[in-house]
Short mmCIF file of C-alpha atoms and ligand atoms in Angstrom, two decimals:
data_model
loop_
_atom_site.label_atom_id
_atom_site.label_comp_id
_atom_site.label_asym_id
_atom_site.label_seq_id
_atom_site.Cartn_x
_atom_site.Cartn_y
_atom_site.Cartn_z
CA UNK A 661 -2.33 8.95 3.10
CA UNK A 662 -4.59 7.96 0.30
CA UNK A 663 -7.97 7.68 1.72
CA UNK A 664 -8.40 3.64 1.52
CA UNK A 665 -12.05 3.54 2.55
CA UNK A 666 -13.27 5.21 -0.75
CA UNK A 667 -11.21 2.94 -2.79
CA UNK A 668 -11.96 -0.49 -1.11
CA UNK A 669 -14.17 -2.03 1.70
CA UNK A 670 -12.96 -4.56 4.19
CA UNK A 671 -13.80 -8.19 3.10
CA UNK A 672 -16.60 -8.84 5.59
CA UNK A 673 -15.91 -12.53 5.56
CA UNK A 674 -12.54 -12.24 7.12
CA UNK A 675 -12.13 -12.54 11.06
CA UNK A 676 -10.66 -10.04 13.62
CA UNK A 677 -7.50 -11.13 15.38
CA UNK A 678 -8.12 -12.49 19.04
CA UNK A 679 -5.88 -13.36 22.04
CA UNK A 680 -6.09 -17.05 21.17
CA UNK A 681 -4.61 -16.15 17.77
CA UNK A 682 -1.57 -14.39 19.38
CA UNK A 683 -1.24 -17.43 21.56
CA UNK A 684 -0.93 -19.62 18.66
CA UNK A 685 1.55 -17.62 16.85
CA UNK A 686 3.58 -17.43 20.03
CA UNK A 687 3.46 -20.99 20.31
CA UNK A 688 5.05 -21.77 16.84
CA UNK A 689 7.22 -18.72 16.78
CA UNK A 690 8.31 -17.92 20.26
CA UNK A 691 7.49 -14.58 21.89
CA UNK A 692 10.21 -12.74 20.29
CA UNK A 693 8.84 -13.34 16.30
CA UNK A 694 5.60 -12.18 17.20
CA UNK A 695 5.60 -8.39 17.15
CA UNK A 696 2.87 -6.24 18.54
CA UNK A 697 5.26 -3.21 19.21
CA UNK A 698 3.64 0.10 18.14
CA UNK A 699 6.77 1.69 16.42
CA UNK A 700 7.82 -1.56 14.40
CA UNK A 701 4.22 -1.91 13.59
CA UNK A 702 3.99 1.60 12.12
CA UNK A 703 7.00 1.21 9.91
CA UNK A 704 5.78 -2.41 8.72
CA UNK A 705 2.50 -0.74 8.09
CA UNK A 706 3.63 2.22 6.05
CA UNK A 707 5.06 2.07 2.34
CA UNK A 708 8.29 3.73 1.01
CA UNK A 709 6.43 6.34 -0.80
CA UNK A 710 4.51 7.36 2.58
CA UNK A 711 1.33 6.98 0.55
CA UNK A 712 -0.56 3.98 1.88
CA UNK A 713 -0.85 3.02 5.69
CA UNK A 714 -2.58 0.05 7.12
CA UNK A 715 -3.64 -0.86 10.58
CA UNK A 716 -2.27 -4.20 10.90
CA UNK A 717 -1.77 -5.25 14.83
CA UNK A 718 0.48 -8.12 14.32
CA UNK A 719 3.89 -8.38 12.57
CA UNK A 720 5.15 -12.32 12.47
CA UNK A 721 8.63 -13.02 11.56
CA UNK A 722 9.07 -16.90 10.79
CA UNK A 723 12.36 -18.59 10.51
CA UNK A 724 11.63 -21.45 8.09
CA UNK A 725 9.33 -22.85 5.50
CA UNK A 726 7.55 -25.07 8.00
CA UNK A 727 6.94 -21.98 10.28
CA UNK A 728 5.36 -19.98 7.27
CA UNK A 729 3.41 -23.07 6.36
CA UNK A 730 2.10 -23.21 9.99
CA UNK A 731 1.11 -19.78 9.94
CA UNK A 732 -0.99 -19.82 6.75
CA UNK A 733 -2.63 -23.19 7.49
CA UNK A 734 -3.90 -21.34 10.49
CA UNK A 735 -4.73 -18.17 8.98
CA UNK A 736 -6.82 -20.07 6.61
CA UNK A 737 -8.67 -22.23 8.98
CA UNK A 738 -9.60 -18.84 10.85
CA UNK A 739 -9.91 -16.62 7.75
CA UNK A 740 -7.22 -14.15 8.86
CA UNK A 741 -5.88 -12.33 5.90
CA UNK A 742 -2.22 -11.84 5.66
CA UNK A 743 0.36 -9.43 3.61
CA UNK A 744 3.66 -11.10 2.78
CA UNK A 745 6.16 -8.45 3.16
CA UNK A 746 10.01 -8.34 2.14
CA UNK A 747 12.01 -5.11 2.30
CA UNK A 748 8.86 -3.08 1.74
CA UNK A 749 10.37 -0.95 -0.85
CA UNK A 750 7.44 -1.52 -3.41
CA UNK A 751 5.82 1.65 -5.22
CA UNK A 752 2.21 0.54 -5.59
CA UNK A 753 1.15 -0.04 -1.97
CA UNK A 754 1.54 -3.96 -2.70
CA UNK A 755 3.44 -4.89 0.71
CA UNK A 756 1.60 -3.12 3.31
CA UNK A 757 -1.91 -4.00 4.65
CA UNK A 758 -4.90 -2.42 3.57
CA UNK A 759 -6.72 -2.83 7.06
CA UNK A 760 -5.71 -5.14 9.52
CA UNK A 761 -4.14 -8.02 7.79
CA UNK A 762 -1.53 -10.01 9.55
CA UNK A 763 2.02 -8.86 8.30
CA UNK A 764 4.38 -11.77 7.51
CA UNK A 765 7.92 -10.54 7.18
CA UNK A 766 10.38 -12.88 5.45
CA UNK A 767 13.53 -11.11 6.69
CA UNK A 768 14.59 -13.69 9.17
CA UNK A 769 14.74 -16.24 6.34
CA UNK A 770 17.83 -15.06 4.69
CA UNK A 771 20.13 -18.27 4.39
CA UNK A 772 22.18 -19.02 1.30
CA UNK A 773 21.27 -22.64 0.73
CA UNK A 774 23.93 -23.46 -1.80
CA UNK A 775 25.72 -22.18 -4.64
CA UNK A 776 27.06 -24.22 -7.62
CA UNK A 777 29.96 -22.58 -9.27
CA UNK A 778 30.25 -24.42 -12.71
CA UNK A 779 26.57 -23.88 -13.60
CA UNK A 780 26.36 -20.50 -11.39
CA UNK A 781 23.11 -21.59 -9.93
CA UNK A 782 22.27 -19.85 -6.46
CA UNK A 783 19.94 -21.23 -4.12
CA UNK A 784 18.68 -19.06 -1.42
CA UNK A 785 15.75 -18.21 1.19
CA UNK A 786 13.41 -15.45 0.20
CA UNK A 787 14.53 -12.94 2.92
CA UNK A 788 17.94 -12.34 1.57
CA UNK A 789 18.58 -8.80 1.03
CA UNK A 790 19.69 -8.14 -2.80
CA UNK A 791 22.84 -6.33 -1.82
CA UNK A 792 23.91 -8.91 0.30
CA UNK A 793 23.32 -11.86 -1.97
CA UNK A 794 25.34 -9.56 -4.41
CA UNK A 795 28.22 -9.54 -2.32
CA UNK A 796 28.50 -13.24 -1.55
CA UNK A 797 28.16 -13.68 -5.30
CA UNK A 798 30.92 -11.00 -5.73
CA UNK A 799 33.29 -13.41 -3.89
CA UNK A 800 32.60 -16.33 -5.92
CA UNK A 801 32.99 -14.47 -9.44
CA UNK A 802 29.57 -14.17 -10.00
CA UNK A 803 26.85 -11.25 -10.07
CA UNK A 804 22.94 -11.27 -9.51
CA UNK A 805 21.22 -11.07 -12.68
CA UNK A 806 19.27 -7.94 -11.53
CA UNK A 807 20.00 -4.89 -9.95
CA UNK A 808 17.95 -1.89 -8.74
CA UNK A 809 18.14 1.28 -6.68
CA UNK A 810 16.60 -0.44 -3.70
CA UNK A 811 19.19 -3.04 -3.20
CA UNK A 812 19.94 -2.10 0.06
CA UNK A 813 16.69 -3.13 1.57
CA UNK A 814 14.71 -5.07 -0.88
CA UNK A 815 14.78 -8.80 -0.47
CA UNK A 816 14.97 -11.60 -3.39
CA UNK A 817 11.50 -12.95 -2.56
CA UNK A 818 9.79 -9.69 -2.87
CA UNK A 819 11.70 -8.97 -6.25
CA UNK A 820 10.75 -12.35 -7.53
CA UNK A 821 7.17 -11.86 -6.47
CA UNK A 822 6.91 -8.56 -8.01
CA UNK A 823 8.97 -9.58 -11.00
CA UNK A 824 11.04 -6.33 -10.32
CA UNK A 825 12.90 -5.37 -13.58
CA UNK A 826 15.74 -2.96 -12.83
CA UNK A 827 18.92 -1.98 -14.39
CA UNK A 828 20.39 -5.10 -15.81
CA UNK A 829 17.27 -6.53 -17.74
CA UNK A 830 18.51 -5.17 -21.11
CA UNK A 831 21.18 -7.64 -20.69
CA UNK A 832 20.33 -10.36 -18.72
CA UNK A 833 16.58 -10.32 -19.29
CA UNK A 834 13.61 -10.83 -16.52
CA UNK A 835 13.19 -13.03 -13.61
CA UNK A 836 10.95 -15.36 -15.59
CA UNK A 837 14.21 -16.28 -17.47
CA UNK A 838 16.56 -16.21 -14.53
CA UNK A 839 14.68 -17.91 -11.96
CA UNK A 840 14.89 -21.50 -12.19
CA UNK A 841 12.82 -22.79 -9.14
CA UNK A 842 10.59 -21.80 -6.21
CA UNK A 843 9.50 -23.35 -3.13
CA UNK A 844 5.94 -21.76 -2.42
CA UNK A 845 3.59 -22.02 0.58
CA UNK A 846 0.14 -22.04 -0.62
CA UNK A 847 -2.88 -20.38 1.60
CA UNK A 848 -3.85 -23.59 2.97
CA UNK A 849 -0.27 -24.00 4.08
CA UNK A 850 0.68 -26.84 1.64
CA UNK A 851 4.10 -26.56 0.25
CA UNK A 852 5.01 -26.51 -3.29
CA UNK A 853 8.54 -27.82 -4.21
CA UNK A 854 9.33 -26.47 -7.50
CA UNK A 855 13.01 -25.76 -6.40
CA UNK A 856 14.76 -27.38 -9.26
CA UNK A 857 18.11 -26.30 -10.35
CA UNK A 858 17.94 -27.44 -13.95
CA UNK A 859 18.12 -25.03 -16.90
CA UNK A 860 15.79 -27.14 -18.81
CA UNK A 861 12.59 -28.96 -17.38
CA UNK A 862 9.91 -29.56 -20.03
CA UNK A 863 7.62 -31.82 -17.92
CA UNK A 864 4.25 -30.08 -18.36
CA UNK A 865 3.14 -26.52 -17.24
CA UNK A 866 5.65 -24.44 -15.66
CA UNK A 867 3.93 -23.42 -12.53
CA UNK A 868 6.75 -21.18 -10.78
CA UNK A 869 5.72 -18.44 -13.34
CA UNK A 870 2.35 -18.44 -11.91
CA UNK A 871 4.27 -16.94 -8.61
CA UNK A 872 6.55 -14.57 -10.42
CA UNK A 873 5.13 -11.35 -10.91
CA UNK A 874 1.67 -12.41 -8.51
CA UNK A 875 2.74 -10.05 -5.80
CA UNK A 876 2.21 -12.62 -3.06
CA UNK A 877 -1.72 -13.15 -3.99
CA UNK A 878 -1.20 -17.04 -5.11
CA UNK A 879 1.34 -18.00 -2.65
CA UNK A 880 4.29 -17.11 -0.37
CA UNK A 881 7.85 -17.64 -2.07
CA UNK A 882 9.95 -19.22 0.68
CA UNK A 883 13.24 -20.17 -1.39
CA UNK A 884 14.57 -19.36 -5.06
CA UNK A 885 16.91 -20.90 -7.39
CA UNK A 886 18.33 -18.72 -9.57
CA UNK A 887 20.85 -18.39 -12.58
CA UNK A 888 23.74 -15.89 -11.74
CA UNK A 889 26.05 -14.82 -14.48
CA UNK A 890 29.75 -14.94 -14.27
CA UNK A 891 31.13 -11.47 -12.90
CA UNK A 892 33.48 -9.89 -15.80
CA UNK A 893 36.36 -7.59 -15.26
CA UNK A 894 35.64 -4.99 -17.43
CA UNK A 895 33.04 -2.20 -16.49
CA UNK A 896 32.82 0.92 -18.31
CA UNK A 897 30.40 3.63 -18.02
CA UNK A 898 29.52 6.92 -20.00
CA UNK A 899 27.32 9.82 -19.04
CA UNK A 900 26.30 11.54 -22.33
CA UNK A 901 24.28 14.87 -23.12
CA UNK A 902 21.96 14.62 -26.17
CA UNK A 903 19.87 17.23 -27.55
CA UNK A 904 16.50 15.59 -27.98
CA UNK A 905 14.77 12.30 -27.31
CA UNK A 906 15.18 11.12 -31.22
CA UNK A 907 18.86 11.24 -30.77
CA UNK A 908 18.47 9.18 -27.70
CA UNK A 909 16.55 6.71 -29.53
CA UNK A 910 18.95 6.58 -32.29
CA UNK A 911 21.94 6.13 -29.93
CA UNK A 912 19.86 3.10 -28.63
CA UNK A 913 19.65 1.47 -31.80
CA UNK A 914 23.27 2.27 -32.63
CA UNK A 915 24.56 0.94 -29.13
CA UNK A 916 22.51 -2.40 -29.49
CA UNK A 917 24.13 -2.79 -32.98
CA UNK A 918 27.85 -1.62 -32.20
CA UNK A 919 28.40 -2.56 -28.80
CA UNK A 920 26.44 -5.82 -29.16
CA UNK A 921 27.26 -8.20 -26.41
CA UNK A 922 28.87 -5.90 -24.01
CA UNK A 923 26.06 -3.77 -23.71
CA UNK A 924 24.67 -4.23 -20.25
CA UNK A 925 22.64 -0.88 -19.26
CA UNK A 926 21.18 1.81 -21.58
CA UNK A 927 19.41 4.42 -19.12
CA UNK A 928 17.70 7.82 -19.97
CA UNK A 929 16.67 11.04 -17.94
CA UNK A 930 15.49 14.23 -18.99
CA UNK A 931 16.74 17.71 -18.05
CA UNK A 932 14.00 17.74 -15.40
CA UNK A 933 15.06 14.65 -13.63
CA UNK A 934 18.46 16.09 -13.53
CA UNK A 935 17.50 19.24 -11.76
CA UNK A 936 15.61 17.35 -9.27
CA UNK A 937 18.58 15.26 -8.31
CA UNK A 938 20.97 18.15 -8.34
CA UNK A 939 18.35 20.12 -6.25
CA UNK A 940 17.51 17.61 -3.54
CA UNK A 941 20.26 15.06 -3.36
CA UNK A 942 23.24 16.46 -1.47
CA UNK A 943 26.66 15.57 -3.09
CA UNK A 944 25.68 15.01 -6.52
CA UNK A 945 26.82 16.93 -9.35
CA UNK A 946 26.36 16.86 -13.05
CA UNK A 947 28.95 15.05 -14.91
CA UNK A 948 28.31 17.36 -17.98
CA UNK A 949 28.74 20.83 -15.96
CA UNK A 950 29.41 23.00 -18.70
CA UNK A 951 25.85 23.12 -20.64
CA UNK A 952 22.46 21.94 -19.80
CA UNK A 953 21.37 19.13 -22.07
CA UNK A 954 17.59 18.57 -22.86
CA UNK A 955 18.46 14.62 -22.54
CA UNK A 956 21.17 12.50 -20.60
CA UNK A 957 21.89 8.88 -21.46
CA UNK A 958 24.14 6.60 -19.37
CA UNK A 959 25.49 3.69 -21.10
CA UNK A 960 27.16 0.82 -19.43
CA UNK A 961 29.28 -1.91 -20.83
CA UNK A 962 30.52 -5.27 -19.24
CA UNK A 963 32.75 -7.56 -20.87
CA UNK A 964 35.83 -9.61 -20.52
CA UNK A 965 38.60 -7.45 -21.76
CA UNK A 966 39.21 -4.15 -20.69
CA UNK A 967 41.36 -2.60 -23.37
CA UNK A 968 39.01 -4.08 -26.25
CA UNK A 969 35.81 -3.04 -24.45
CA UNK A 970 37.22 0.41 -23.88
CA UNK A 971 38.30 0.73 -27.34
CA UNK A 972 34.96 -0.50 -28.78
CA UNK A 973 33.25 2.03 -26.35
CA UNK A 974 35.33 5.13 -27.34
CA UNK A 975 35.08 4.18 -31.41
CA UNK A 976 31.19 4.11 -30.73
CA UNK A 977 30.93 7.50 -28.91
CA UNK A 978 33.41 9.42 -31.26
CA UNK A 979 31.23 7.82 -34.33
CA UNK A 980 27.86 8.97 -32.56
CA UNK A 981 29.41 12.58 -31.82
CA UNK A 982 30.23 12.85 -35.25
CA UNK A 983 26.63 11.92 -36.31
CA UNK A 984 25.24 14.43 -34.09
CA UNK A 985 23.54 11.86 -31.80
CA UNK A 986 25.62 12.92 -28.69
CA UNK A 987 26.41 16.69 -27.88
CA UNK A 988 28.70 15.98 -24.97
CA UNK A 989 29.92 12.98 -22.94
CA UNK A 990 32.53 11.64 -20.60
CA UNK A 991 33.81 8.27 -19.87
CA UNK A 992 34.14 7.12 -16.28
CA UNK A 993 37.97 6.81 -15.23
CA UNK A 994 37.31 4.94 -11.97
CA UNK A 995 35.15 3.29 -9.81
CA UNK A 996 34.25 6.23 -7.95
CA UNK A 997 33.20 7.70 -11.04
CA UNK A 998 31.00 5.07 -12.12
CA UNK A 999 29.17 5.12 -8.81
CA UNK A 1000 28.78 8.88 -9.46
CA UNK A 1001 27.14 8.33 -12.55
CA UNK A 1002 24.97 5.71 -11.40
CA UNK A 1003 24.29 7.90 -8.16
CA UNK A 1004 22.29 10.51 -10.47
CA UNK A 1005 20.18 7.72 -12.00
CA UNK A 1006 19.64 6.00 -9.08
CA UNK A 1007 18.78 8.89 -6.76
CA UNK A 1008 15.86 10.11 -8.90
CA UNK A 1009 13.39 8.27 -6.83
CA UNK A 1010 14.73 9.57 -3.50
CA UNK A 1011 15.05 13.29 -4.75
CA UNK A 1012 11.74 13.15 -5.84
CA UNK A 1013 10.55 12.21 -2.37
CA UNK A 1014 12.23 14.88 -0.94
CA UNK A 1015 10.91 17.63 -3.54
CA UNK A 1016 7.25 17.03 -2.16
CA UNK A 1017 4.20 14.94 -3.22
CA UNK A 1018 4.92 12.72 -6.13
CA UNK A 1019 2.67 10.84 -8.67
CA UNK A 1020 4.41 7.83 -10.14
CA UNK A 1021 3.62 6.21 -13.46
CA UNK A 1022 5.75 3.15 -14.47
CA UNK A 1023 4.93 2.45 -18.21
CA UNK A 1024 6.01 0.01 -21.01
CA UNK A 1025 5.56 1.64 -24.37
CA UNK A 1026 6.87 1.62 -27.88
CA UNK A 1027 10.28 3.24 -27.44
CA UNK A 1028 9.49 5.84 -30.34
CA UNK A 1029 6.29 6.75 -28.56
CA UNK A 1030 7.77 6.73 -25.04
CA UNK A 1031 8.42 10.22 -24.61
CA UNK A 1032 5.21 11.92 -26.24
CA UNK A 1033 3.40 11.19 -22.82
CA UNK A 1034 5.67 13.20 -20.93
CA UNK A 1035 5.27 15.89 -23.29
CA UNK A 1036 1.54 15.52 -23.60
CA UNK A 1037 1.52 15.57 -19.67
CA UNK A 1038 3.36 18.66 -19.51
CA UNK A 1039 0.81 20.43 -21.84
CA UNK A 1040 -2.11 19.17 -19.66
CA UNK A 1041 -0.61 20.21 -16.29
CA UNK A 1042 1.12 23.61 -17.31
CA UNK A 1043 2.50 25.33 -14.31
CA UNK A 1044 0.77 23.33 -11.59
CA UNK A 1045 3.24 20.56 -11.69
CA UNK A 1046 6.76 19.44 -12.63
CA UNK A 1047 6.48 16.20 -15.00
CA UNK A 1048 9.70 14.36 -15.32
CA UNK A 1049 10.68 11.23 -17.82
CA UNK A 1050 13.39 8.79 -17.12
CA UNK A 1051 13.93 5.08 -17.07
CA UNK A 1052 15.19 2.11 -19.03
CA UNK A 1053 15.19 3.10 -22.57
CA UNK A 1054 16.80 -0.29 -23.54
CA UNK A 1055 13.48 -2.06 -22.43
CA UNK A 1056 10.98 0.54 -23.66
CA UNK A 1057 10.25 1.46 -19.88
CA UNK A 1058 9.35 4.85 -19.01
CA UNK A 1059 9.23 6.32 -15.43
CA UNK A 1060 6.75 9.29 -15.74
CA UNK A 1061 6.73 11.10 -12.33
CA UNK A 1062 4.72 14.02 -11.57
CA UNK A 1063 5.92 16.47 -8.52
CA UNK A 1064 3.97 18.78 -6.78
CA UNK A 1065 4.66 20.67 -3.53
CA UNK A 1066 1.63 19.25 -1.67
CA UNK A 1067 -0.63 16.46 -2.50
CA UNK A 1068 -3.37 17.82 -4.92
CA UNK A 1069 -6.61 15.93 -5.82
CA UNK A 1070 -7.22 18.20 -8.77
CA UNK A 1071 -3.76 17.29 -10.14
CA UNK A 1072 -4.46 13.60 -9.76
CA UNK A 1073 -7.97 14.31 -11.79
CA UNK A 1074 -5.79 15.85 -14.56
CA UNK A 1075 -3.38 12.77 -14.58
CA UNK A 1076 -5.86 9.83 -14.32
CA UNK A 1077 -7.23 8.20 -16.24
CA UNK A 1078 -5.60 10.18 -18.88
CA UNK A 1079 -2.20 8.49 -18.58
CA UNK A 1080 -4.01 5.10 -18.52
CA UNK A 1081 -5.95 5.63 -21.54
CA UNK A 1082 -3.19 7.07 -23.25
CA UNK A 1083 -0.99 3.83 -22.46
CA UNK A 1084 -3.69 1.54 -23.51
CA UNK A 1085 -4.36 3.29 -26.33
CA UNK A 1086 -0.57 2.74 -27.54
CA UNK A 1087 -1.01 -0.82 -26.60
CA UNK A 1088 1.37 0.00 -23.71
CA UNK A 1089 1.38 -1.56 -20.11
CA UNK A 1090 0.23 0.29 -17.08
CA UNK A 1091 2.87 -1.40 -15.11
CA UNK A 1092 6.02 -2.30 -16.54
CA UNK A 1093 8.22 -3.40 -13.55
CA UNK A 1094 6.45 -2.27 -10.13
CA UNK A 1095 3.48 -4.39 -10.25
CA UNK A 1096 -0.34 -3.44 -9.70
CA UNK A 1097 -0.61 -3.50 -5.98
CA UNK A 1098 -3.33 -1.62 -4.46
CA UNK A 1099 -2.73 1.45 -6.66
CA UNK A 1100 -3.46 -0.23 -9.86
CA UNK A 1101 -5.81 -3.12 -9.08
CA UNK A 1102 -8.76 -1.38 -10.49
CA UNK A 1103 -6.93 -0.37 -13.53
CA UNK A 1104 -5.80 -4.02 -14.87
CA UNK A 1105 -8.31 -3.59 -17.67
CA UNK A 1106 -6.35 -0.95 -19.27
CA UNK A 1107 -3.81 -3.74 -19.83
CA UNK A 1108 -5.37 -7.13 -19.72
CA UNK A 1109 -8.57 -7.87 -21.43
CA UNK A 1110 -11.76 -8.91 -19.37
CA UNK A 1111 -11.14 -12.81 -20.52
CA UNK A 1112 -7.42 -12.81 -19.04
CA UNK A 1113 -8.62 -11.10 -16.09
CA UNK A 1114 -11.37 -13.81 -15.47
CA UNK A 1115 -8.71 -16.47 -15.73
CA UNK A 1116 -6.44 -14.77 -13.62
CA UNK A 1117 -9.59 -14.72 -10.97
CA UNK A 1118 -10.34 -18.26 -11.36
CA UNK A 1119 -6.56 -19.12 -10.65
CA UNK A 1120 -6.66 -16.96 -7.66
CA UNK A 1121 -9.81 -18.83 -6.48
CA UNK A 1122 -8.03 -22.35 -7.11
CA UNK A 1123 -4.86 -21.26 -5.05
CA UNK A 1124 -6.55 -19.40 -2.51
CA UNK A 1125 -10.27 -19.98 -2.05
CA UNK A 1126 -10.64 -17.90 0.80
CA UNK A 1127 -8.91 -15.16 -0.55
CA UNK A 1128 -6.62 -14.35 2.15
CA UNK A 1129 -3.38 -13.92 0.58
CA UNK A 1130 -2.56 -10.02 0.06
CA UNK A 1131 -6.39 -9.09 -0.24
CA UNK A 1132 -7.26 -6.17 -2.31
CA UNK A 1133 -4.33 -6.32 -4.66
CA UNK A 1134 -3.69 -7.29 -8.18
CA UNK A 1135 -7.14 -8.01 -9.07
CA UNK A 1136 -10.11 -5.79 -9.48
CA UNK A 1137 -12.47 -5.38 -6.62
CA UNK A 1138 -15.22 -6.25 -8.77
CA UNK A 1139 -13.71 -9.77 -9.38
CA UNK A 1140 -12.91 -10.42 -5.77
CA UNK A 1141 -14.68 -12.93 -3.66
C1 AKG B 561 13.91 3.13 -11.34
O1 AKG B 561 14.32 4.08 -10.94
O2 AKG B 561 14.19 2.53 -12.19
C2 AKG B 561 12.67 2.82 -10.46
O3 AKG B 561 11.97 1.64 -10.87
C3 AKG B 561 11.84 3.79 -9.54
C4 AKG B 561 11.04 4.76 -10.39
C5 AKG B 561 10.11 5.49 -9.75
O4 AKG B 561 10.63 5.96 -8.58
O5 AKG B 561 8.98 5.93 -10.42
#
């Protein structure tokens, strides 16, 4: 676990929890949803990567917006800090306490409030698990506009508050586009009803955007209205081998042009990523077993006419092979093959966890420069670490991951600040889709100017003057009250 005391000090203006507080929470939530059980607290205090561990003594499980409001009103009046928590699958230490913050888990607030089959607009509570929402929509002939490896545990409220990207962004855009409305509880307990179901509404500042991606530091999202695309009948997935990164890039340009509106995912991984998956995830096999390729690309198309889509994809693949952009490839023949191809790409994070210690960087970079940082890092680290690169090539989002058998401060010192400086020098983002959390709060200046960060701090002060909401996250320590 990262040593937190060297990174951040507990805010001395915060109170300590006492027995009157517990009595109050019991009075509003009932005995069973005021949790002090050590095992459950240990889980809720520990992040998915097992890198950060807080020491909260209290987990609250509200069942309604009204209960969230009462909790926050009380905590604000008592200067008790809180951490909103969804599925706790974040990768930057944003969803766990740093010290003794009260954990507010939204998991019991998982109702679907309405679904309009004409417009495809879903209104639901924040604690709905992404996969459950997808299954609900599947029965209605729709899909969620986002999909990610953590779908079985992550909650839509967490997805929205971190502005999660995922595997479909290349087709359906970010949550800033799909989310139409929100209900949010502010630190003082007031409820902002922005839960519109309108596609268009230009009546002044669109405040919901402040809460999308602010990682629970400005308010707690309790309800969401989201535009969902129709489920199309034809999905095809190709798994391809490429000789170099430049071929992957050219393939992307061609895919956008030639597959056009049916392109729904364009993912890549290097051969080191493939090795990690094959070595650590049981039951996986390389879809292209005969030769090792330097890079692999997964292309998914989704459209309304299977034979037309297949013909289009096959013609594209044939042409790309003739042009030398693809060395080998295979088109999934059934749903099992589709899921086995996706399992390789989606399983990389889990495989890395099994391989040892992992240092994660989620970068946005111009596509043509994106892989240079992987090579630069390999040169820097030599034999001391395995450096892998994969991610959402279609969105210019690289997941640079570095794996060592054990955690090593000397390796970290080689990686940081180099990785942040390199990204900043190329006008990239140090967090493409994972957020800043605790891990990168102090690194914000690599991606945002002092003027912008100052405005962010002013907005924080306006909405959460006592700074009780997800403290120590997102904003740099120097600017916190
Ligand atoms: C992805 O696989 O797309 C992720 O966002 C996880 C990346 C990581 O584990 O570094």
